[in-house]
GROMACS .gro file of C-alpha atoms in nm:
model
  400
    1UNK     CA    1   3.214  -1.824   1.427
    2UNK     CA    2   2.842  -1.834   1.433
    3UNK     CA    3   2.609  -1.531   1.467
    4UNK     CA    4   2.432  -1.537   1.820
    5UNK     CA    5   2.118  -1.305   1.823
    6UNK     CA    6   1.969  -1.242   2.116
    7UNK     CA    7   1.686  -1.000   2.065
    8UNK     CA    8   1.566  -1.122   1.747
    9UNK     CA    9   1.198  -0.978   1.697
   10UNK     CA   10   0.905  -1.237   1.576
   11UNK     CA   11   0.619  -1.010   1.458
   12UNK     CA   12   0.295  -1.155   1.315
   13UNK     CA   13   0.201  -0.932   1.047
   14UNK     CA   14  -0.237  -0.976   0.923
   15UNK     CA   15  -0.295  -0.878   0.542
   16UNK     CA   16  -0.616  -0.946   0.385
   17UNK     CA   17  -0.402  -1.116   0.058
   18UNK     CA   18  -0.111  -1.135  -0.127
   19UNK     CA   19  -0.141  -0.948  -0.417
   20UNK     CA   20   0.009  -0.634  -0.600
   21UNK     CA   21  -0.151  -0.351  -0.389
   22UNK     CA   22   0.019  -0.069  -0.198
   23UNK     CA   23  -0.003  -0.220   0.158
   24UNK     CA   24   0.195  -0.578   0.040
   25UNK     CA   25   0.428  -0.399  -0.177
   26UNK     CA   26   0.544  -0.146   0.099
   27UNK     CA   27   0.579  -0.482   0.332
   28UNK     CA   28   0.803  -0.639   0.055
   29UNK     CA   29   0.981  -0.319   0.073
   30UNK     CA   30   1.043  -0.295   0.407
   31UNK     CA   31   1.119  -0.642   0.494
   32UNK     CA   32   1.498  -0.664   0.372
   33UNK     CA   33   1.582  -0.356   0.631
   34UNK     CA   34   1.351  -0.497   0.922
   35UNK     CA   35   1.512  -0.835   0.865
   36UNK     CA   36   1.893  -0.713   0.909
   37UNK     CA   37   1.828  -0.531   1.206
   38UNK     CA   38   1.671  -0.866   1.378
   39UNK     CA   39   1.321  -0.860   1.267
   40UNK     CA   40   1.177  -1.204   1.188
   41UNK     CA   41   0.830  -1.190   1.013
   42UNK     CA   42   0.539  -1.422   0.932
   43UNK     CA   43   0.243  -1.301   0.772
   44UNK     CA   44  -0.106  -1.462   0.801
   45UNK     CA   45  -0.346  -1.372   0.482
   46UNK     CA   46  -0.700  -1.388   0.505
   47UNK     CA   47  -0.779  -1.486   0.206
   48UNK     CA   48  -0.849  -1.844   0.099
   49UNK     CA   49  -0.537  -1.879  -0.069
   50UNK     CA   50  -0.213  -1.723  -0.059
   51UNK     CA   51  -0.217  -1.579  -0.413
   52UNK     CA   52   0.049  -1.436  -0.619
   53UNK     CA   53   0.208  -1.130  -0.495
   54UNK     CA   54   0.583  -1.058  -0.410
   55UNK     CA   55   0.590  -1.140  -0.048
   56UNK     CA   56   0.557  -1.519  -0.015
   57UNK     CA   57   0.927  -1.608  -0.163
   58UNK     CA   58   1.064  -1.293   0.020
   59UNK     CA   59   0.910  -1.375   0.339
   60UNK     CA   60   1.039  -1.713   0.325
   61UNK     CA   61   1.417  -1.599   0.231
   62UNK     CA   62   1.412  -1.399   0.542
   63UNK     CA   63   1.346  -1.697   0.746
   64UNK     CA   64   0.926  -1.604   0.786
   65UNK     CA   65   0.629  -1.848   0.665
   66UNK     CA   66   0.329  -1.733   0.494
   67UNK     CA   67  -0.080  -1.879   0.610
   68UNK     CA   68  -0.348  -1.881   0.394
   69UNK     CA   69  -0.568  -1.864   0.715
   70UNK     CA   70  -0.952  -1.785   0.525
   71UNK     CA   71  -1.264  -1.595   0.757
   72UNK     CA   72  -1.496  -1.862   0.852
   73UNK     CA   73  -1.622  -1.987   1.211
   74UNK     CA   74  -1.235  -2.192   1.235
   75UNK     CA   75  -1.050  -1.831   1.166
   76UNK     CA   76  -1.058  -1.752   1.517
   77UNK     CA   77  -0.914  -2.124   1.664
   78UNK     CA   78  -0.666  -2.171   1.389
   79UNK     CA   79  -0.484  -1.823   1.478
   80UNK     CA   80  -0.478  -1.886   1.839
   81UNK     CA   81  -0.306  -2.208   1.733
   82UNK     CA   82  -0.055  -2.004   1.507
   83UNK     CA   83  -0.017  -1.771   1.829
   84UNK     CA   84   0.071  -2.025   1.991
   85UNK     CA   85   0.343  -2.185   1.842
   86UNK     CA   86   0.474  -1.858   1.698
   87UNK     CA   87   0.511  -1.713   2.013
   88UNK     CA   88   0.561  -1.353   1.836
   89UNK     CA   89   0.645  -1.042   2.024
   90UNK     CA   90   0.382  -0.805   1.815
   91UNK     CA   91   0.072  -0.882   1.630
   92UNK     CA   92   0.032  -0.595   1.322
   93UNK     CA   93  -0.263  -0.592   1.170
   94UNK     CA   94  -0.362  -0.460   0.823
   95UNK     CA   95  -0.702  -0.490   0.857
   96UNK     CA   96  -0.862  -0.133   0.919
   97UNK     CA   97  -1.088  -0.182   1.207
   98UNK     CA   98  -1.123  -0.549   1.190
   99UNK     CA   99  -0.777  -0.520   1.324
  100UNK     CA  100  -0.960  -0.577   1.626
  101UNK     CA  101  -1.005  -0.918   1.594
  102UNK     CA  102  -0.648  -1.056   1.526
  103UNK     CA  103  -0.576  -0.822   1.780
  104UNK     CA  104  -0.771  -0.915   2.105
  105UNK     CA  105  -0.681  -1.308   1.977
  106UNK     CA  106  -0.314  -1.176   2.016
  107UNK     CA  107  -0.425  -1.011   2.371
  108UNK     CA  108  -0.556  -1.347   2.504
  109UNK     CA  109  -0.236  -1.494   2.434
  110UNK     CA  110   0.004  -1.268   2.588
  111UNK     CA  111   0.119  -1.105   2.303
  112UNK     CA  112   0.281  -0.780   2.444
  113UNK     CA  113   0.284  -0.548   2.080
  114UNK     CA  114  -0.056  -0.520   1.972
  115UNK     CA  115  -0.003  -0.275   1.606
  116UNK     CA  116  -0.359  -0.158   1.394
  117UNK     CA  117  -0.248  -0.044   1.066
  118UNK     CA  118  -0.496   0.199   0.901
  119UNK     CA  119  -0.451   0.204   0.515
  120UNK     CA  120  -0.736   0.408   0.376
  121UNK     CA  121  -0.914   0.683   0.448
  122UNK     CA  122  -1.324   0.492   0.442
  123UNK     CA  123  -1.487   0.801   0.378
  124UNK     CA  124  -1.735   0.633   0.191
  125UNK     CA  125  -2.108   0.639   0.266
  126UNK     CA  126  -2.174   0.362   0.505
  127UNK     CA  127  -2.515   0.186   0.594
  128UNK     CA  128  -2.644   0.101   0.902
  129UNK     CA  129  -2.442  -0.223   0.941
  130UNK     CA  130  -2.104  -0.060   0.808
  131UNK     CA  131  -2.172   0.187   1.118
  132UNK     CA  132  -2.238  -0.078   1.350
  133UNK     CA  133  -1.943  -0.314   1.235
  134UNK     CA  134  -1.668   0.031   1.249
  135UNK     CA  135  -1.840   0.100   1.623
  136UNK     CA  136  -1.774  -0.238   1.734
  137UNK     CA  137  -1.429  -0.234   1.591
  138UNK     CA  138  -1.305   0.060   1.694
  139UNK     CA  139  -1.405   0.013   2.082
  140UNK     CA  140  -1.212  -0.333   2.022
  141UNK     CA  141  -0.947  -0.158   1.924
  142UNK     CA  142  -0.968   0.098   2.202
  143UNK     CA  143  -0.922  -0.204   2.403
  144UNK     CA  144  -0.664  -0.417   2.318
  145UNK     CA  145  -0.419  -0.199   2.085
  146UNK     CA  146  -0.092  -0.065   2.240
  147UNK     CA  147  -0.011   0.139   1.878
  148UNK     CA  148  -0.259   0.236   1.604
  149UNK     CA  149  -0.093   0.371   1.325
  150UNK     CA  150  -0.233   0.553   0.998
  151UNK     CA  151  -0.081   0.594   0.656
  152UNK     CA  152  -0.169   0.933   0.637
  153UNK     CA  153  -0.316   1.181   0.872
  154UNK     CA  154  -0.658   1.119   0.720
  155UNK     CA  155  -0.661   0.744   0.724
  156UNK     CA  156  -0.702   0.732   1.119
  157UNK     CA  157  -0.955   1.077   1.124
  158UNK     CA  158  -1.166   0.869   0.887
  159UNK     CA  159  -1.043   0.500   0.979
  160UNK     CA  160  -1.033   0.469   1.283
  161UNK     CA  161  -1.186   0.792   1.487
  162UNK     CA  162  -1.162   1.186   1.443
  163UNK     CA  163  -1.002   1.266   1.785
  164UNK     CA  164  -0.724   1.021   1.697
  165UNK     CA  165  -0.451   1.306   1.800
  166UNK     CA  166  -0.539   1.322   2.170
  167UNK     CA  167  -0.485   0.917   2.159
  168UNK     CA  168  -0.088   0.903   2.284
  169UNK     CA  169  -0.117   0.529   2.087
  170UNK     CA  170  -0.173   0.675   1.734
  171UNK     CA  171   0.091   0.862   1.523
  172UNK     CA  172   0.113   0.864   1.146
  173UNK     CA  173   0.332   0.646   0.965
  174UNK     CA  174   0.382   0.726   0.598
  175UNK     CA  175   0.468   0.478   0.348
  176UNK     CA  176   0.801   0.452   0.228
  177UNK     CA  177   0.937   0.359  -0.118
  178UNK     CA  178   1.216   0.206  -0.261
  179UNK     CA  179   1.332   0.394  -0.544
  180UNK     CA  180   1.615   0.127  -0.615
  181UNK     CA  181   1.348  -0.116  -0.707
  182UNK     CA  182   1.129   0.183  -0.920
  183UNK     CA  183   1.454   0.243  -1.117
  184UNK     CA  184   1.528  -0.101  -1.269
  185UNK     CA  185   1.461  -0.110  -1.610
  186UNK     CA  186   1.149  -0.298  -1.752
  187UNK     CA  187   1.233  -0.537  -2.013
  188UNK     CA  188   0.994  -0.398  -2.252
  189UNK     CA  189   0.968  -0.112  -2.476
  190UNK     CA  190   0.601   0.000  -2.386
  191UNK     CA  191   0.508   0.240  -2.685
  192UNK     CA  192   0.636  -0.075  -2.875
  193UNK     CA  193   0.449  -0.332  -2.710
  194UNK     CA  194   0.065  -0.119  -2.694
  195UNK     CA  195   0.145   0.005  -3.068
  196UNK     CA  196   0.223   0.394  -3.010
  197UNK     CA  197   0.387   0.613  -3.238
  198UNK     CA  198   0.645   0.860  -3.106
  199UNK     CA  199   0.362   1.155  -3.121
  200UNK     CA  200   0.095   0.936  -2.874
  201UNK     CA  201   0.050   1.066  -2.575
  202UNK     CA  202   0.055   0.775  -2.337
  203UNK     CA  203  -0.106   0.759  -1.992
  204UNK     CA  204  -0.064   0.479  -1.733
  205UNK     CA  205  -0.261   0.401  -1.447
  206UNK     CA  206  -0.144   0.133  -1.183
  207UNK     CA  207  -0.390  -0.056  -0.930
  208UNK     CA  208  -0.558  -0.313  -0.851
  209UNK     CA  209  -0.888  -0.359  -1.033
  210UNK     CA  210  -1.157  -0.304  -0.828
  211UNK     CA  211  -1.473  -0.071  -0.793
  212UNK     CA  212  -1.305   0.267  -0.585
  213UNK     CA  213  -1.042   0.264  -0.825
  214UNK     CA  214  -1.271   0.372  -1.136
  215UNK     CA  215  -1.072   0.231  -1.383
  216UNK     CA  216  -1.298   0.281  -1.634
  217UNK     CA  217  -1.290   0.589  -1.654
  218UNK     CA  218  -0.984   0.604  -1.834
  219UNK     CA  219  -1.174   0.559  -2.197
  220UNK     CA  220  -1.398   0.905  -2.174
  221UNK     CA  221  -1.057   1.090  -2.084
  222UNK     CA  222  -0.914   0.942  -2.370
  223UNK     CA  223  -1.192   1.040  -2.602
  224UNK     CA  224  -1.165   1.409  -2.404
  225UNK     CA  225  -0.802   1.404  -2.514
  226UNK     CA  226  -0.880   1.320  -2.869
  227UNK     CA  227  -1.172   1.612  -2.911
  228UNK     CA  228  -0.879   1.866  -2.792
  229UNK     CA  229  -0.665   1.687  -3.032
  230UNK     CA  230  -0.461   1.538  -2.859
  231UNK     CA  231  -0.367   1.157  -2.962
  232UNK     CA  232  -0.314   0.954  -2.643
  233UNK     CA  233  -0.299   0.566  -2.534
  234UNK     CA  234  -0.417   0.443  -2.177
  235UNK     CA  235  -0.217   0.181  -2.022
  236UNK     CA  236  -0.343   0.002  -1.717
  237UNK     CA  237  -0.091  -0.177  -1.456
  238UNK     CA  238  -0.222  -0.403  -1.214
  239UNK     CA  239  -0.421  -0.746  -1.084
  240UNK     CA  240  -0.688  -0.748  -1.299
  241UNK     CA  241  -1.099  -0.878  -1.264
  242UNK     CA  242  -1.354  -1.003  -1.494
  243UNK     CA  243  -1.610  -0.817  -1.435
  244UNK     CA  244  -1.409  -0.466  -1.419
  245UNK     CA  245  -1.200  -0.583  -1.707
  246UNK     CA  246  -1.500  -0.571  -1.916
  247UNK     CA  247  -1.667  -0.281  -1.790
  248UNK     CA  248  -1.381  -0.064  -1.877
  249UNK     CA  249  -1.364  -0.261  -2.200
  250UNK     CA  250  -1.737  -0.183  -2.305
  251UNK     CA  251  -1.665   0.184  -2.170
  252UNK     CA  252  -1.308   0.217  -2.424
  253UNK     CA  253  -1.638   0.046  -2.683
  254UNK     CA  254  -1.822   0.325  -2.607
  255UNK     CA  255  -1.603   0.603  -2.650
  256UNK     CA  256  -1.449   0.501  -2.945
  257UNK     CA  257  -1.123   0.415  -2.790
  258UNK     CA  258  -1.101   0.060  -2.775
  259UNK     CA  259  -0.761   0.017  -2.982
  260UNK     CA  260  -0.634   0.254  -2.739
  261UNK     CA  261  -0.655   0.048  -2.400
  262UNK     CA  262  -0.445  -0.170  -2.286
  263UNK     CA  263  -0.484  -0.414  -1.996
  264UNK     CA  264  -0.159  -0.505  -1.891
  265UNK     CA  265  -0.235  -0.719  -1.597
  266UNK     CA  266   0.021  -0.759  -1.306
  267UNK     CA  267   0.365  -0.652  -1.368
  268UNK     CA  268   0.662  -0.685  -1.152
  269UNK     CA  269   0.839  -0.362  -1.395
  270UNK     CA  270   0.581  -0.108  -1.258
  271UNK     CA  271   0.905   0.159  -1.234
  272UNK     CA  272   1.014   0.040  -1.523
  273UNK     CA  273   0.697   0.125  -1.695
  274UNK     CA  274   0.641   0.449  -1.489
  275UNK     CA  275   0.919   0.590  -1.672
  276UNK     CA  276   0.858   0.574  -1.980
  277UNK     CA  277   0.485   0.721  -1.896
  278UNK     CA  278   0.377   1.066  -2.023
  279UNK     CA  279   0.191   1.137  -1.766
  280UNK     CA  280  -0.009   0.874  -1.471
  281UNK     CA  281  -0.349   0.889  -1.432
  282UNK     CA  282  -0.497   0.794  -1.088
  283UNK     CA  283  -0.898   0.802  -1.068
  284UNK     CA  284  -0.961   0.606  -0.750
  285UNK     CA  285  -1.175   0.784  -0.511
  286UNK     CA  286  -1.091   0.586  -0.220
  287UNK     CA  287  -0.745   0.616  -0.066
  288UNK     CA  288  -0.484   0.658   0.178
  289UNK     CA  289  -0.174   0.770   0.103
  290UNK     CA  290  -0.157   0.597  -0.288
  291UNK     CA  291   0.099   0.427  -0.409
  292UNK     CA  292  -0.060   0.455  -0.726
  293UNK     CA  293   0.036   0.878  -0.693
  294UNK     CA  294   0.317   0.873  -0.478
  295UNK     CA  295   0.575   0.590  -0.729
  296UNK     CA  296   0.499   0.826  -1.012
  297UNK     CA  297   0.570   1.151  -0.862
  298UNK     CA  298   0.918   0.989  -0.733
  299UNK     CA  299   0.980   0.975  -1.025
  300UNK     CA  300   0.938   1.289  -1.200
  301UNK     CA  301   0.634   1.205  -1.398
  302UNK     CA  302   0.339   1.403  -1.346
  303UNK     CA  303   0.054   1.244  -1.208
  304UNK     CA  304  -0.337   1.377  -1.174
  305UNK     CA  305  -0.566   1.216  -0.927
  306UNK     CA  306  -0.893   1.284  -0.755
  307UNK     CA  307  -0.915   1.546  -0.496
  308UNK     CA  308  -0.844   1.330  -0.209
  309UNK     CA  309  -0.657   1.416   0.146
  310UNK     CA  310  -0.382   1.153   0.056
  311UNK     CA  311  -0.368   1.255  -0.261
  312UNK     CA  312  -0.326   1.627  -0.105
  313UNK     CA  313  -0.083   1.556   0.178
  314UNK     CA  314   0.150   1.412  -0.095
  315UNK     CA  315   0.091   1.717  -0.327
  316UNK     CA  316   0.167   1.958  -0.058
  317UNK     CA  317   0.517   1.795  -0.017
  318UNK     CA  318   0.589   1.690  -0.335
  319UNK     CA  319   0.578   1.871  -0.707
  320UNK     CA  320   0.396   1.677  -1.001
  321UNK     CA  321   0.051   1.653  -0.823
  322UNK     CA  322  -0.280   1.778  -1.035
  323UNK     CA  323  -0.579   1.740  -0.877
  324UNK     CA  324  -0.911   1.742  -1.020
  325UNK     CA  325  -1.261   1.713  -0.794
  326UNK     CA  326  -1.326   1.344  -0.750
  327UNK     CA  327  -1.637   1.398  -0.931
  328UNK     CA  328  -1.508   1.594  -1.235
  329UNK     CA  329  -1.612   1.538  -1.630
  330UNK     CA  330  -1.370   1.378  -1.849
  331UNK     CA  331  -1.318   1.706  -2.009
  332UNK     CA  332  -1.172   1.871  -1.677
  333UNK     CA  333  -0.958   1.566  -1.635
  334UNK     CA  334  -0.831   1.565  -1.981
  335UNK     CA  335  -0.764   1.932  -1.992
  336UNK     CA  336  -0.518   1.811  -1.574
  337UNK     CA  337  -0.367   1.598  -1.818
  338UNK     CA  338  -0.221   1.848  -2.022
  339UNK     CA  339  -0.101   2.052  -1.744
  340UNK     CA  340   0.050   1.699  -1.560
  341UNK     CA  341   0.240   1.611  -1.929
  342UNK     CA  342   0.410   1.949  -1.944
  343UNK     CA  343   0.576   1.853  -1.563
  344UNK     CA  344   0.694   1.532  -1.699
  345UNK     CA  345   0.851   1.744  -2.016
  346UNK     CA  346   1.034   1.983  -1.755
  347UNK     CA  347   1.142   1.730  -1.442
  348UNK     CA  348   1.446   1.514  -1.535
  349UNK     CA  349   1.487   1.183  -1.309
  350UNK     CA  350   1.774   1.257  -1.130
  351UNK     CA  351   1.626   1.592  -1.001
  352UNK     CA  352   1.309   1.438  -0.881
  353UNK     CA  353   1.498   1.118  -0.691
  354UNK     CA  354   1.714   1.417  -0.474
  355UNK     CA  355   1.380   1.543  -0.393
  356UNK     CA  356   1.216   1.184  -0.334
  357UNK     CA  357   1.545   1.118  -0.117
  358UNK     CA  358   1.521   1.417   0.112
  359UNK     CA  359   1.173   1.446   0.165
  360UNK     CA  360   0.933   1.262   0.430
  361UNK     CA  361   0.855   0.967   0.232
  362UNK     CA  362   1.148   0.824   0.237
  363UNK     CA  363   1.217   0.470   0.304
  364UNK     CA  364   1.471   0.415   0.590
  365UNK     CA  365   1.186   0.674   0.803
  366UNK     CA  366   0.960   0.438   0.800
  367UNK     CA  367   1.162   0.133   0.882
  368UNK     CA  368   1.322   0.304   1.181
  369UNK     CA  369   0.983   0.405   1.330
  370UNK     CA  370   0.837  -0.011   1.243
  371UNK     CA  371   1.175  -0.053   1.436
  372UNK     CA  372   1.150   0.146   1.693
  373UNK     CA  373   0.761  -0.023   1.790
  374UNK     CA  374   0.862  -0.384   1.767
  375UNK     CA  375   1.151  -0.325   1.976
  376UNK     CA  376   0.968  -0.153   2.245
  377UNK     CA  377   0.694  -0.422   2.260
  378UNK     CA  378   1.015  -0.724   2.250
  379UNK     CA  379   1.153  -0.571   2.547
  380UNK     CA  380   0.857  -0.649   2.739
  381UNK     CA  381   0.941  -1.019   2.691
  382UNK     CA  382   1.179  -1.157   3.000
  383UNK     CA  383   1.510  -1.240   2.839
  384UNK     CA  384   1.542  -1.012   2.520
  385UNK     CA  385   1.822  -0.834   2.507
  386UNK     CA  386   2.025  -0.636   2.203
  387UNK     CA  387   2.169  -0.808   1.939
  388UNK     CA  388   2.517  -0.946   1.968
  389UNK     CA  389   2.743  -1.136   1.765
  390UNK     CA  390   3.016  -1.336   1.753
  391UNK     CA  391   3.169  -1.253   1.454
  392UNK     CA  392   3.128  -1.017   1.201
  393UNK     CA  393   2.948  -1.193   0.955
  394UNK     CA  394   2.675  -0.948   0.808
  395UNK     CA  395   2.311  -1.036   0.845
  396UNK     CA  396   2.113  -1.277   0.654
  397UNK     CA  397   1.858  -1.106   0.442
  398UNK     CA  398   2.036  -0.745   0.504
  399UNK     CA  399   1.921  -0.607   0.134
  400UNK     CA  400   2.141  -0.343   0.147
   0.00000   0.00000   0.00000
């Protein structure tokens, strides 16, 4: 017989795109699980067009739709349209204090879950506009949010406001991972493919290319590696950009390194490349709880990264961590490298995945506290009810 669900949950989820970075890839992640336990999700991006990333043919298997819904002077009419015929029980926004916006449109039409996702920590310096721009989002948000949620502990004292604990609508959520998908294989053999012998040292860094994440500096701890003797390749994962492509091109120039950089692009194998790593390097100085530290260490390979509190709050639950100041000379990060290589050398996979599995970043936490939200804000709808079903055919989309 045929499946009746009554309390199916529609959330409208707000991104800012669809590409590889942590906040889509721990959506894609936790999408299967929210789906079987009644969760139906469409995601608006704000970008101009959808892009590639992993969640458009994922969100559509699980019965969601993906808009490519751009910020101009129509952004604000075309989502009270989507509202509209949507109809969803909770409006989660990605958006760090722009949040606001998505959310107050979700307010005016009766949307009863209201969700501000902070992913970073924005403890950069900020001008007068930046200051007046977080001021006016964060009273929006003091307005019209029923749950404001932080990937770490620091991403709402610096996102959204330092007294965030005496606010009964914020807890921290951390980010979960799938090791299932970090453990498939990658189809290539990487000290094949970037030309290193057995002896190389080889270092992989994965993000998105963009300013905070300092790629480039990736050549002068290469060229630190080499003056300690030390021969070592650096492999870069992630969406690339012109303009940072070549900057950390001229910079592997520069140091003499330039045969030993590799620009991999986007890969969908990130785990797969992860383990056969050395050791990660992670440079950004602008975080919340990285993905770019946290897949790594799940997997036994030592990682260093920049003295950040996400960065920290993952170290001081998880071994594998070395942590230089953000502002530290290649030397001091080469020298972290050593000490981060010798972890790899002494962790074997299976150990650190019993470790992943038990501690607080694990997956199924964070889907049971997403479930837990969207079901509290559904039940404010007249009519919703518990699932039921009329046979015991499993759930579409169950992932399990």
């Amino acid at each position: 017989m045929r499946a009746v669900v009554t309390g199916r949950i529609r959330v409208l989820r707000v991104v800012g795109e669809l590409n590889f970075g942590g906040t889509e890839m721990r959506t894609a992640e936790l999408l299967p699980r929210l789906a079987a336990a009644g969760v139906e999700l469409h995601l608006v991006t704000l970008s101009d067009t959808v892009g590639p990333g992993p969640l458009a043919d994922l969100v559509a298997g699980h019965g969601g739709t993906v808009t490519a819904m751009p910020l101009d002077v129509r952004f604000p009419a075309r989502l009270l349209r989507l509202l509209g015929r949507l109809r969803p029980d909770v409006v989660h926004a990605d958006c760090a204090n722009f949040s606001g916006v998505p959310l107050a449109l979700g307010a005016l039409r009766g949307v009863p879950g209201r969700v501000a996702h902070f992913r970073g920590d924005d403890n950069s310096h900020r001008n007068l506009r930046r200051r007046v721009y977080r001021s006016i989002g964060e009273r929006l948000l003091r307005i019209v949010a029923t749950d404001i949620l932080g990937v770490s502990p620091s991403s709402l004292t610096f996102g959204f406001h330092p007294g965030w604990r005496d606010d009964p609508r914020c807890q921290v959520v951390l980010n979960g991972l799938d090791l299932d998908r970090l453990h498939r294989p990658s189809p290539d053999d990487l000290r094949a493919l970037i030309g290193a012998s057995a002896a190389d040292l080889v270092c992989v860094t994965v993000g998105r290319a963009s300013p905070e994440k300092r790629r480039w500096l990736l050549p002068p701890i290469l060229a630190a590696l080499r003056d300690r003797g030390v021969s070592a390749h650096a492999v870069l994962v992630g969406p690339g950009d012109r303009a940072d492509d070549e900057r950390v091109r001229a910079a592997a120039a520069a140091a003499g390194v330039g045969d030993r950089v590799h620009l991999l692009g986007p890969r969908e194998d990130v785990g797969g490349l992860l383990r056969q790593a050395d050791v990660v390097v992670h440079p950004s100085c602008l975080e919340g709880l990285p993905g770019g530290v946290l897949e790594p260490v799940a997997l036994g390979v030592g990682t260093v990264a920049a003295d950040l509190p996400g960065v920290r709050f993952i170290g001081e639950r998880l071994p594998g961590v070395t942590i230089v100041d953000v502002d530290a000379a290649p030397q001091v990060w080469a020298r972290a490298v050593d000490e981060a290589a010798a972890h790899t050398a002494s962790t074997t996979a299976g150990v650190a995945a019993a470790r992943f599995a038990d501690s607080v970043f694990a997956i199924d936490r964070a889907a049971a506290i997403h479930l837990e939200i969207y079901r509290r804000s559904a039940s404010a709808r007249p009519g919703w009810g518990p699932v039921s079903r009329e046979s015991s055919r499993p759930p579409v989309g169950s992932g399990r």
